[in-house]
Amino acid sequence: MASVRPRKPVRKAGPRSAKGHKSVKYAHPKKPKQGKAGAQPERERGKRADQLERGKRAGEPNKQRQQRPQKPKAPRRRGLEDSLDYGGGRELRKELPPALFTVAIVGRPNVGKSTLFNRLVGRREALVHDRPGVTRDRHVSRGSISDLHFTVIDTAGFEDAAVETLEGRMRLQTEKAVADADVALMLIDARAGVTTLDEQFADLLRRSPTPIVLVANKCEGKGQDSTLYDAFRLGLGEPLPISAEHGQGLAGLYQALGRFAAPEADPGSDDQDSAVAGSEAGSAAASLRPLQLAIIGRPNTGKSTLINRLLGEDRMLTGPEPGVTRDSVGVDWEYRGRKIRLIDTAGVRKRAKVIDAVEILSVGETFEAVKMAEVVVLVVDAEAVLDNQELTLVRHVIDEGRALVIAVNKWDAIKDKRKALETLEERLRDSMSQVKNIPTVTISGLTGQRVDKLMEAVFKVHETWNTHLATAPLNRFLASATAAHPPPLSLHKQRIKLRYMTQVKTRPPTFVIFSTRAGDLPEVYMRYLANGIRDNFGLDGVPIRIHLRKPKNPFEEEK
């Protein structure tokens, strides 16, 4: 019997490929179906049914799945170490309850006082540098460790010096902070060990009625046990090992400071009523925000002396040496029922002269204070009125959009006062034409002459800075201004039409003008409009911002 040959695949011509050649397909013979004609195997039918079911579920929403209640996730429990890492960070400081007590951080220079202060506050408020003696003034801020809230004071390093020197005046500020505090933290350097200056300072603190807690900083490594044992001879009890830089050991500090909290406000209590009362107090305090007033100027113009005169006490460190102030120090103050946050800043020299690392940090703090302020008082020396550096500061304040008041200090030492005023007005007129009629007050921070006039000018310019104008008067002004001086032609010799004007925000006053060919309006005409707004609506002494916007074309298709 002859053998049956297998069927060969049929060769068919396919479509041409990209190169023009015909592709070849091979059609294999179909296998005969088994069973009934058209019947599918059980596996294929089940697979097809699953695909149809999945497609149906994808096309139609599953009501049962949508209505299924989601199981709420349990909130992550904030442990003590979590809050210590943040130190009551900025996101946790929005609504803090009232401070329970006051803590002063003291010690010799370069033991980490400012680092611990920043750790407790939750942000870098104090300057930190490897150089000893960077901190000079007292810093006061709100600090927290977990649910324990307090007021913390950063002080200058203790040095044994005469009272007449700068170090002696810094020591008096430290002693004042210890006297005002409920508890003082004396820091020692665990790496360097106990020094003679530590022993002298500990002997001075033992005579003070303020309780003292001995803290050994920089204990993040090994080998500091000998220093901890040696610290017992200071007579201040058992030292508490911490690392302010890495946030280690603050749990022990939490326990040590918790003993000084009020009994009715236990830091570990879960009283809901206290939490509600604290949130209400925080919201009420947020609604009555103090006026942020920054005092800036060149070195040795009398900024700290002026603040001491306003406060009525020697709060800031002063002296004949230029550049005494290094940090931007904020002080809460109330003047005639109005809450004010006074900010003393470091003097700013010319940029080419600022080469020291600490001075660079100080100037950066000054510019940051200007950015966060509402009103800026530029203190100038009456004997050298508005030099180039002070004009640079004026331009910086105007560019930041802050209200400005110029205080001519040391006016009592000027003999020819009329000539000094003429020089000041001439310099402002020639160099600051973009902001006219800046309030100028002649004062004497040493004697308190015309200091009340300065505060009246501050309140007035702050009110002008918050002015909001109605739209109808603005458009009447725009029509009259364009009628008197029409806008110049555009680059393509076409007419520029200013159609509509409105004020979109305050602090500083900001306006939007809807115009055709907005990009072709020259800057000179913008200054003409800004000066017209300032003259017609009384916006003297504050920067004015004008933005041009092209109106939307209703016939233009949206892309």
Coordinates of C-alpha atoms in Angstrom, one line a residue:
M1 CA 0.0 0.0 0.0
A2 CA 1.4 3.4 -1.0
S3 CA 2.3 5.8 1.8
V4 CA 0.4 9.1 2.0
R5 CA 2.6 12.2 1.7
P6 CA 1.9 15.1 4.1
R7 CA 0.3 18.1 2.6
K8 CA 2.7 21.0 1.8
P9 CA 1.9 24.6 2.8
V10 CA 0.4 26.7 0.0
R11 CA 2.6 29.6 -1.0
K12 CA 0.7 32.8 -1.4
A13 CA 1.9 36.3 -2.5
G14 CA 1.5 39.0 0.1
P15 CA 1.6 42.7 -0.1
R16 CA 4.8 44.5 -1.1
S17 CA 7.2 45.4 1.6
A18 CA 8.8 48.8 2.1
K19 CA 11.7 47.9 -0.2
G20 CA 9.3 46.9 -3.0
H21 CA 9.6 43.1 -2.7
K22 CA 6.7 40.8 -2.3
S23 CA 6.3 39.1 1.1
V24 CA 5.4 35.5 1.1
K25 CA 2.9 33.9 3.4
Y26 CA 2.5 30.2 4.1
A27 CA -1.1 29.0 4.7
H28 CA -1.0 25.8 6.7
P29 CA -3.8 23.4 6.2
K30 CA -6.6 23.6 8.8
K31 CA -7.1 20.7 11.2
P32 CA -10.5 19.1 11.0
K33 CA -12.9 20.0 13.8
Q34 CA -13.7 17.4 16.3
G35 CA -17.2 16.9 17.7
K36 CA -20.2 19.0 16.6
A37 CA -19.7 21.5 13.9
G38 CA -19.0 24.9 15.3
A39 CA -18.6 23.7 18.9
Q40 CA -15.8 25.2 20.9
P41 CA -13.7 23.3 23.5
E42 CA -14.6 23.8 27.2
R43 CA -11.4 25.7 27.9
E44 CA -12.1 28.2 25.0
R45 CA -15.7 28.8 26.1
G46 CA -14.6 29.5 29.6
K47 CA -11.8 31.9 28.5
R48 CA -14.2 33.7 26.2
A49 CA -16.8 34.1 29.0
D50 CA -14.1 35.5 31.4
Q51 CA -13.1 38.1 28.7
L52 CA -16.7 39.2 28.2
E53 CA -17.2 39.5 32.0
R54 CA -14.1 41.6 32.4
G55 CA -15.1 43.9 29.5
K56 CA -18.5 44.4 31.0
R57 CA -17.0 45.3 34.3
A58 CA -14.7 47.7 32.7
G59 CA -17.4 49.4 30.7
E60 CA -20.0 49.7 33.5
P61 CA -19.1 51.0 37.0
N62 CA -19.3 48.5 39.7
K63 CA -21.9 50.0 42.1
Q64 CA -21.1 47.6 44.9
R65 CA -17.4 48.4 44.7
Q66 CA -18.2 52.2 44.7
Q67 CA -20.5 51.9 47.7
R68 CA -18.1 49.8 49.7
P69 CA -17.1 51.8 52.7
Q70 CA -13.4 52.5 52.8
K71 CA -11.7 51.5 56.0
P72 CA -10.1 54.6 57.5
K73 CA -6.4 54.4 57.9
A74 CA -5.2 54.7 61.5
P75 CA -3.3 58.0 61.9
R76 CA 0.4 57.5 62.4
R77 CA 1.2 58.0 66.1
R78 CA 3.7 60.7 66.5
G79 CA 6.2 59.5 69.0
L80 CA 8.5 61.6 71.1
E81 CA 11.5 61.1 68.8
D82 CA 9.5 62.3 65.8
S83 CA 8.7 65.6 67.3
L84 CA 12.2 65.9 68.6
D85 CA 13.6 65.6 65.0
Y86 CA 11.4 68.5 63.9
G87 CA 11.7 70.4 67.2
G88 CA 8.2 71.7 66.8
G89 CA 8.8 72.6 63.1
R90 CA 7.2 75.3 61.1
E91 CA 4.2 73.1 60.1
L92 CA 3.6 72.4 63.8
R93 CA 3.9 76.0 64.9
K94 CA 0.8 77.4 63.2
E95 CA -1.4 77.1 66.3
L96 CA 0.7 76.6 69.3
P97 CA -0.8 76.8 72.8
P98 CA 0.5 79.5 75.2
A99 CA 4.1 79.1 76.4
L100 CA 4.2 77.5 79.9
F101 CA 7.6 78.8 81.1
T102 CA 10.8 80.4 79.9
V103 CA 14.1 78.6 79.2
A104 CA 17.4 80.4 78.9
I105 CA 20.3 78.7 77.1
V106 CA 23.7 79.8 78.5
G107 CA 27.3 78.8 78.4
R108 CA 30.7 79.8 77.2
P109 CA 31.3 80.6 73.6
N110 CA 31.1 77.8 70.9
V111 CA 29.4 75.1 72.9
G112 CA 26.3 74.9 70.6
K113 CA 23.8 77.2 72.2
S114 CA 22.5 78.6 68.9
T115 CA 22.3 75.1 67.4
L116 CA 20.2 73.9 70.3
F117 CA 18.1 77.1 70.1
N118 CA 17.4 76.4 66.4
R119 CA 16.6 72.8 67.2
L120 CA 14.0 73.8 69.8
V121 CA 12.5 76.5 67.7
G122 CA 12.3 74.4 64.6
R123 CA 14.0 76.7 62.1
R124 CA 17.3 78.5 61.7
E125 CA 16.6 81.8 63.5
A126 CA 20.0 82.2 65.0
L127 CA 23.3 82.4 63.1
V128 CA 25.5 79.3 63.5
H129 CA 29.2 79.3 62.7
D130 CA 32.3 77.6 63.8
R131 CA 33.8 80.9 64.9
P132 CA 33.3 81.6 68.7
G133 CA 31.3 84.6 69.7
V134 CA 29.0 84.9 66.8
T135 CA 25.8 85.5 68.9
R136 CA 25.8 88.8 70.7
D137 CA 22.1 89.8 71.3
R138 CA 19.4 87.9 73.1
H139 CA 17.1 85.9 70.8
V140 CA 13.6 85.2 72.1
S141 CA 11.3 82.8 70.3
R142 CA 8.7 80.0 70.8
G143 CA 10.2 76.5 71.3
S144 CA 8.7 73.1 71.8
I145 CA 9.6 69.4 72.5
S146 CA 6.7 67.2 71.5
D147 CA 3.7 68.6 73.4
L148 CA 5.8 70.7 75.8
H149 CA 5.8 74.4 74.8
F150 CA 7.9 77.2 76.2
T151 CA 9.7 80.4 75.5
V152 CA 13.4 79.9 74.7
I153 CA 16.2 82.5 74.9
D154 CA 19.5 82.3 73.1
T155 CA 22.3 84.2 74.7
A156 CA 25.8 85.3 74.0
G157 CA 28.8 83.2 75.2
F158 CA 30.0 84.0 78.7
E159 CA 33.4 85.6 78.9
D160 CA 35.3 87.0 81.8
A161 CA 35.8 90.6 80.7
A162 CA 35.4 94.2 82.0
V163 CA 32.0 95.8 81.8
E164 CA 33.2 98.6 79.6
T165 CA 34.2 96.2 76.8
L166 CA 31.9 94.6 74.2
E167 CA 32.3 91.2 75.9
G168 CA 31.3 92.7 79.2
R169 CA 28.2 94.2 77.8
M170 CA 27.3 90.8 76.3
R171 CA 27.7 89.3 79.7
L172 CA 25.2 91.7 81.2
Q173 CA 22.7 90.6 78.5
T174 CA 23.3 87.0 79.5
E175 CA 22.8 87.7 83.2
K176 CA 19.5 89.6 82.4
A177 CA 18.3 86.5 80.4
V178 CA 19.0 84.2 83.3
A179 CA 17.2 86.5 85.7
D180 CA 14.1 86.6 83.5
A181 CA 14.0 82.8 82.9
D182 CA 12.2 80.1 84.9
V183 CA 15.0 77.6 84.2
A184 CA 18.5 77.9 82.6
L185 CA 20.3 75.3 80.5
M186 CA 24.1 75.5 81.0
L187 CA 25.8 73.9 78.1
I188 CA 29.3 72.4 78.1
D189 CA 31.3 70.9 75.3
A190 CA 31.6 67.2 75.9
R191 CA 34.5 67.0 73.4
A192 CA 36.6 69.7 74.9
G193 CA 35.7 68.8 78.5
V194 CA 35.2 71.0 81.5
T195 CA 37.3 74.2 81.2
T196 CA 38.2 76.9 83.7
L197 CA 35.7 79.3 82.1
D198 CA 33.0 76.6 82.7
E199 CA 33.9 76.5 86.3
Q200 CA 33.7 80.3 86.7
F201 CA 30.4 80.5 85.0
A202 CA 29.0 77.6 87.1
D203 CA 30.1 79.3 90.2
L204 CA 28.2 82.4 89.1
L205 CA 25.1 80.5 88.2
R206 CA 25.0 78.7 91.6
R207 CA 24.4 82.1 93.2
S208 CA 21.4 82.8 91.0
P209 CA 17.9 81.8 92.3
T210 CA 17.1 80.5 88.8
P211 CA 17.2 76.6 88.6
I212 CA 20.0 75.3 86.5
V213 CA 20.1 72.1 84.3
L214 CA 23.5 71.0 83.2
V215 CA 23.6 69.8 79.6
A216 CA 26.6 68.2 77.9
N217 CA 26.4 68.9 74.2
K218 CA 28.2 67.2 71.3
C219 CA 27.7 63.7 72.7
E220 CA 26.9 62.0 69.3
G221 CA 30.1 60.0 69.3
K222 CA 31.9 57.7 71.8
G223 CA 34.5 58.6 74.4
Q224 CA 32.6 61.4 76.3
D225 CA 32.0 59.3 79.4
S226 CA 35.1 60.9 81.1
T227 CA 33.7 64.4 80.5
L228 CA 30.3 63.4 81.9
Y229 CA 32.0 62.2 85.1
D230 CA 34.2 65.2 85.3
A231 CA 31.2 67.6 85.0
F232 CA 30.0 66.6 88.5
R233 CA 32.6 68.9 90.0
L234 CA 30.7 71.9 88.6
G235 CA 28.2 71.3 91.4
L236 CA 25.1 71.5 89.2
G237 CA 24.0 67.9 89.4
E238 CA 24.1 65.1 86.8
P239 CA 24.9 66.3 83.3
L240 CA 22.4 65.5 80.6
P241 CA 24.1 64.2 77.4
I242 CA 22.6 65.5 74.1
S243 CA 23.5 66.3 70.5
A244 CA 21.8 69.4 69.3
E245 CA 23.1 69.1 65.8
H246 CA 21.7 65.6 65.3
G247 CA 18.7 65.8 67.7
Q248 CA 19.8 63.1 70.0
G249 CA 19.1 62.9 73.7
L250 CA 16.2 65.4 73.6
A251 CA 13.9 62.9 75.3
G252 CA 15.9 63.3 78.5
L253 CA 15.7 67.1 78.1
Y254 CA 11.9 66.7 77.7
Q255 CA 11.8 65.0 81.1
A256 CA 14.1 67.5 82.7
L257 CA 12.1 70.5 81.5
G258 CA 8.7 68.9 82.1
R259 CA 9.2 69.4 85.9
F260 CA 9.0 73.2 85.4
A261 CA 5.7 73.2 83.6
A262 CA 2.5 74.3 85.4
P263 CA 0.7 71.4 87.1
E264 CA -2.7 72.3 85.5
A265 CA -1.0 72.2 82.0
D266 CA 0.7 68.8 82.2
P267 CA 2.6 68.3 78.9
G268 CA 1.4 64.6 78.7
S269 CA -2.3 65.3 79.4
D270 CA -4.9 64.5 76.8
D271 CA -7.5 67.1 77.9
Q272 CA -9.7 67.9 74.9
D273 CA -10.9 71.1 76.5
S274 CA -7.4 72.4 76.8
A275 CA -6.7 71.6 73.2
V276 CA -9.9 73.4 72.0
A277 CA -9.1 76.4 74.1
G278 CA -5.5 76.5 72.8
S279 CA -6.8 76.3 69.2
E280 CA -9.2 79.1 69.8
A281 CA -6.5 81.3 71.3
G282 CA -4.2 80.5 68.4
S283 CA -6.9 81.5 65.8
A284 CA -7.6 84.7 67.7
A285 CA -3.9 85.5 67.8
A286 CA -3.6 84.8 64.1
S287 CA -6.4 87.3 63.4
L288 CA -4.6 90.1 65.3
R289 CA -1.2 89.8 63.7
P290 CA 1.4 92.4 64.7
L291 CA 2.8 94.9 62.3
Q292 CA 6.2 93.7 61.0
L293 CA 8.5 96.6 61.3
A294 CA 12.2 96.2 60.2
I295 CA 14.9 98.7 61.0
I296 CA 17.8 98.6 58.4
G297 CA 20.7 100.8 57.4
R298 CA 24.5 101.1 57.2
P299 CA 26.6 100.1 60.2
N300 CA 26.8 102.5 63.1
T301 CA 23.8 104.6 62.1
G302 CA 22.0 104.1 65.4
K303 CA 19.5 101.3 64.6
S304 CA 19.8 99.5 67.9
T305 CA 19.8 102.7 69.9
L306 CA 16.5 103.7 68.2
I307 CA 15.0 100.3 69.1
N308 CA 16.1 100.7 72.7
R309 CA 14.5 104.2 72.8
L310 CA 11.2 102.8 71.5
L311 CA 11.2 99.9 74.0
G312 CA 12.3 102.0 76.9
E313 CA 15.0 99.6 78.0
D314 CA 18.5 98.5 76.9
R315 CA 17.2 95.4 75.0
M316 CA 19.7 95.6 72.2
L317 CA 23.5 95.6 72.5
T318 CA 24.9 99.0 71.5
G319 CA 28.3 100.5 71.5
P320 CA 30.6 102.8 69.6
E321 CA 32.1 99.9 67.6
P322 CA 30.5 99.5 64.1
G323 CA 28.9 96.2 63.3
V324 CA 27.8 95.3 66.8
T325 CA 24.6 93.7 65.7
R326 CA 25.0 90.5 63.7
D327 CA 21.6 88.7 63.9
S328 CA 18.2 89.9 62.9
V329 CA 16.5 90.0 66.4
G330 CA 12.8 90.4 66.7
V331 CA 11.1 91.9 69.7
D332 CA 7.3 92.0 70.4
W333 CA 6.2 95.5 71.3
E334 CA 2.9 97.4 71.8
Y335 CA 2.6 101.1 70.9
R336 CA -0.7 102.9 71.8
G337 CA -2.7 99.6 71.7
R338 CA -1.1 98.4 68.4
K339 CA 0.9 95.2 68.4
I340 CA 4.3 95.6 66.6
R341 CA 7.1 93.2 65.9
L342 CA 10.3 95.2 65.9
I343 CA 13.2 93.6 63.9
D344 CA 16.7 94.9 64.5
T345 CA 19.1 94.0 61.7
A346 CA 22.8 94.1 61.0
G347 CA 24.3 97.0 59.1
V348 CA 24.8 96.5 55.3
R349 CA 28.0 97.7 53.7
K350 CA 28.9 97.7 50.0
R351 CA 28.9 94.3 48.4
A352 CA 32.6 94.6 47.5
K353 CA 33.5 95.0 51.1
V354 CA 31.5 92.1 52.4
I355 CA 34.0 89.2 52.4
D356 CA 33.8 87.8 55.9
A357 CA 31.7 84.6 56.2
V358 CA 29.8 85.8 59.3
E359 CA 29.1 89.2 57.7
I360 CA 27.8 87.5 54.6
L361 CA 25.3 85.5 56.8
S362 CA 24.4 88.7 58.6
V363 CA 23.6 90.6 55.4
G364 CA 21.5 87.6 54.2
E365 CA 19.5 87.8 57.4
T366 CA 18.9 91.5 56.9
F367 CA 17.6 91.0 53.3
E368 CA 15.4 88.2 54.6
A369 CA 14.0 90.5 57.3
V370 CA 13.1 93.1 54.6
K371 CA 11.4 90.4 52.6
M372 CA 9.2 89.4 55.6
A373 CA 8.5 92.9 56.8
E374 CA 5.5 95.2 56.0
V375 CA 7.1 98.5 56.8
V376 CA 10.8 99.2 56.6
V377 CA 12.5 102.1 58.4
L378 CA 15.8 103.1 56.8
V379 CA 18.0 104.8 59.4
V380 CA 20.5 107.2 57.9
D381 CA 23.2 109.3 59.5
A382 CA 22.4 113.0 59.3
E383 CA 26.1 113.8 58.7
A384 CA 26.2 111.6 55.6
V385 CA 22.7 111.6 54.1
L386 CA 21.8 109.0 51.5
D387 CA 25.1 107.8 50.0
N388 CA 25.2 105.3 47.2
Q389 CA 24.9 102.3 49.6
E390 CA 21.8 103.7 51.2
L391 CA 20.2 104.4 47.8
T392 CA 20.9 100.8 46.9
L393 CA 19.0 99.7 50.1
V394 CA 16.1 102.0 49.1
R395 CA 15.9 100.4 45.7
H396 CA 16.0 96.9 47.3
V397 CA 13.1 97.8 49.6
I398 CA 11.0 99.2 46.7
D399 CA 11.7 96.2 44.5
E400 CA 10.5 93.9 47.3
G401 CA 7.3 95.9 47.4
R402 CA 7.6 97.1 51.0
A403 CA 6.4 100.4 52.5
L404 CA 9.4 102.7 53.3
V405 CA 10.1 105.4 55.9
I406 CA 13.4 107.2 56.1
A407 CA 14.6 108.2 59.6
V408 CA 17.4 110.8 59.6
N409 CA 19.1 109.9 62.9
K410 CA 21.6 112.0 65.0
W411 CA 19.7 115.2 64.1
D412 CA 20.7 116.8 67.3
A413 CA 24.3 116.8 66.2
I414 CA 23.7 118.8 63.0
K415 CA 24.3 122.5 63.0
D416 CA 23.1 123.5 59.5
K417 CA 19.8 121.6 59.5
R418 CA 18.4 123.4 56.5
K419 CA 21.2 122.5 54.2
A420 CA 21.0 118.8 55.3
L421 CA 17.3 118.7 54.5
E422 CA 17.9 120.2 51.1
T423 CA 20.6 117.7 50.3
L424 CA 18.3 114.8 51.4
E425 CA 15.4 116.0 49.2
E426 CA 17.7 116.5 46.2
R427 CA 19.1 113.0 46.5
L428 CA 15.7 111.5 46.7
R429 CA 14.4 113.5 43.8
D430 CA 17.3 112.7 41.5
S431 CA 17.9 109.1 42.4
M432 CA 14.4 107.7 43.4
S433 CA 12.1 109.2 40.8
Q434 CA 10.0 105.9 40.7
V435 CA 8.7 106.5 44.3
K436 CA 7.9 110.1 45.1
N437 CA 7.2 111.7 48.5
I438 CA 8.8 109.0 50.6
P439 CA 8.1 109.9 54.3
T440 CA 11.2 111.4 55.9
V441 CA 11.4 112.1 59.7
T442 CA 14.3 113.7 61.5
I443 CA 14.9 112.0 64.8
S444 CA 17.5 111.5 67.6
G445 CA 17.5 107.9 68.9
L446 CA 19.7 109.0 71.8
T447 CA 17.5 111.7 73.1
G448 CA 14.1 110.5 71.8
Q449 CA 13.5 113.6 69.7
R450 CA 10.5 113.2 67.3
V451 CA 10.3 109.4 67.8
D452 CA 6.5 109.7 68.1
K453 CA 6.4 111.4 64.7
L454 CA 8.3 108.5 63.3
M455 CA 5.7 106.0 64.5
E456 CA 2.9 108.2 63.1
A457 CA 4.6 108.1 59.7
V458 CA 4.9 104.3 60.0
F459 CA 1.2 103.8 60.7
K460 CA 0.2 106.2 57.9
V461 CA 2.4 104.6 55.2
H462 CA 1.2 101.2 56.4
E463 CA -2.4 102.3 55.9
T464 CA -1.5 103.6 52.4
W465 CA 0.2 100.3 51.6
N466 CA -3.1 98.4 52.4
T467 CA -5.3 100.8 50.3
H468 CA -7.8 99.3 47.9
L469 CA -9.3 101.5 45.2
A470 CA -12.6 101.1 43.5
T471 CA -12.7 100.2 39.8
A472 CA -14.9 103.1 38.6
P473 CA -12.5 105.9 39.8
L474 CA -9.6 104.0 38.3
N475 CA -11.2 103.8 34.9
R476 CA -12.1 107.5 35.0
F477 CA -8.5 108.3 35.8
L478 CA -7.4 106.0 32.9
A479 CA -9.6 107.8 30.4
S480 CA -8.4 111.2 31.5
A481 CA -4.7 110.1 31.5
T482 CA -4.9 108.6 28.0
A483 CA -6.8 111.7 26.7
A484 CA -4.2 114.0 28.1
H485 CA -1.2 111.9 26.8
P486 CA -2.2 109.1 24.4
P487 CA 0.0 106.0 24.4
P488 CA 2.7 106.0 21.7
L489 CA 2.4 103.8 18.6
S490 CA 3.5 100.2 18.7
L491 CA 6.5 98.8 16.9
H492 CA 4.4 98.1 13.9
K493 CA 3.1 101.7 13.9
Q494 CA -0.3 100.6 15.3
R495 CA -2.4 102.3 17.9
I496 CA -2.2 100.9 21.5
K497 CA -5.6 101.0 23.3
L498 CA -5.9 100.9 27.1
R499 CA -9.4 99.6 27.6
Y500 CA -9.9 98.7 31.2
M501 CA -8.1 99.0 34.6
T502 CA -8.7 97.4 38.0
Q503 CA -6.8 96.8 41.3
V504 CA -6.1 93.1 41.9
K505 CA -4.3 93.2 45.2
T506 CA -2.8 95.3 47.9
R507 CA 0.4 95.2 50.0
P508 CA 1.7 96.8 47.7
P509 CA -1.1 98.3 45.5
T510 CA -1.1 96.3 42.2
F511 CA -3.1 97.1 39.1
V512 CA -3.9 95.3 35.9
I513 CA -4.6 97.2 32.6
F514 CA -6.2 95.3 29.7
S515 CA -4.6 96.6 26.6
T516 CA -4.1 95.8 23.0
R517 CA -0.4 95.0 22.1
A518 CA 0.5 95.0 25.7
G519 CA 4.1 94.1 25.0
D520 CA 4.7 97.3 23.0
L521 CA 3.8 99.9 25.7
P522 CA 7.1 101.5 26.8
E523 CA 8.3 101.7 30.4
V524 CA 8.2 105.5 30.3
Y525 CA 4.5 105.5 29.8
M526 CA 4.1 102.9 32.6
R527 CA 5.9 105.3 35.0
Y528 CA 3.6 108.1 33.8
L529 CA 0.5 106.1 34.8
A530 CA 2.1 105.1 38.1
N531 CA 2.8 108.7 39.0
G532 CA -0.7 109.7 38.0
I533 CA -2.2 107.0 40.3
R534 CA 0.0 108.2 43.1
D535 CA -0.9 111.8 42.7
N536 CA -4.6 111.3 42.2
F537 CA -5.3 108.8 44.9
G538 CA -2.7 109.8 47.5
L539 CA -0.5 106.7 47.4
D540 CA 2.7 108.5 48.4
G541 CA 5.7 106.6 49.7
V542 CA 4.6 103.1 48.6
P543 CA 5.6 101.2 45.5
I544 CA 3.0 100.8 42.8
R545 CA 3.0 97.8 40.4
I546 CA 1.2 97.8 37.1
H547 CA 0.7 94.8 34.9
L548 CA -0.5 94.7 31.3
R549 CA -2.8 92.0 30.1
K550 CA -4.2 91.3 26.7
P551 CA -8.0 90.9 26.6
K552 CA -9.4 87.6 25.5
N553 CA -10.6 87.4 22.0
P554 CA -14.1 85.7 22.0
F555 CA -13.7 84.8 18.3
E556 CA -10.4 83.1 18.7
E557 CA -10.5 79.4 18.7
E558 CA -9.1 77.8 21.8
K559 CA -6.3 75.4 21.2

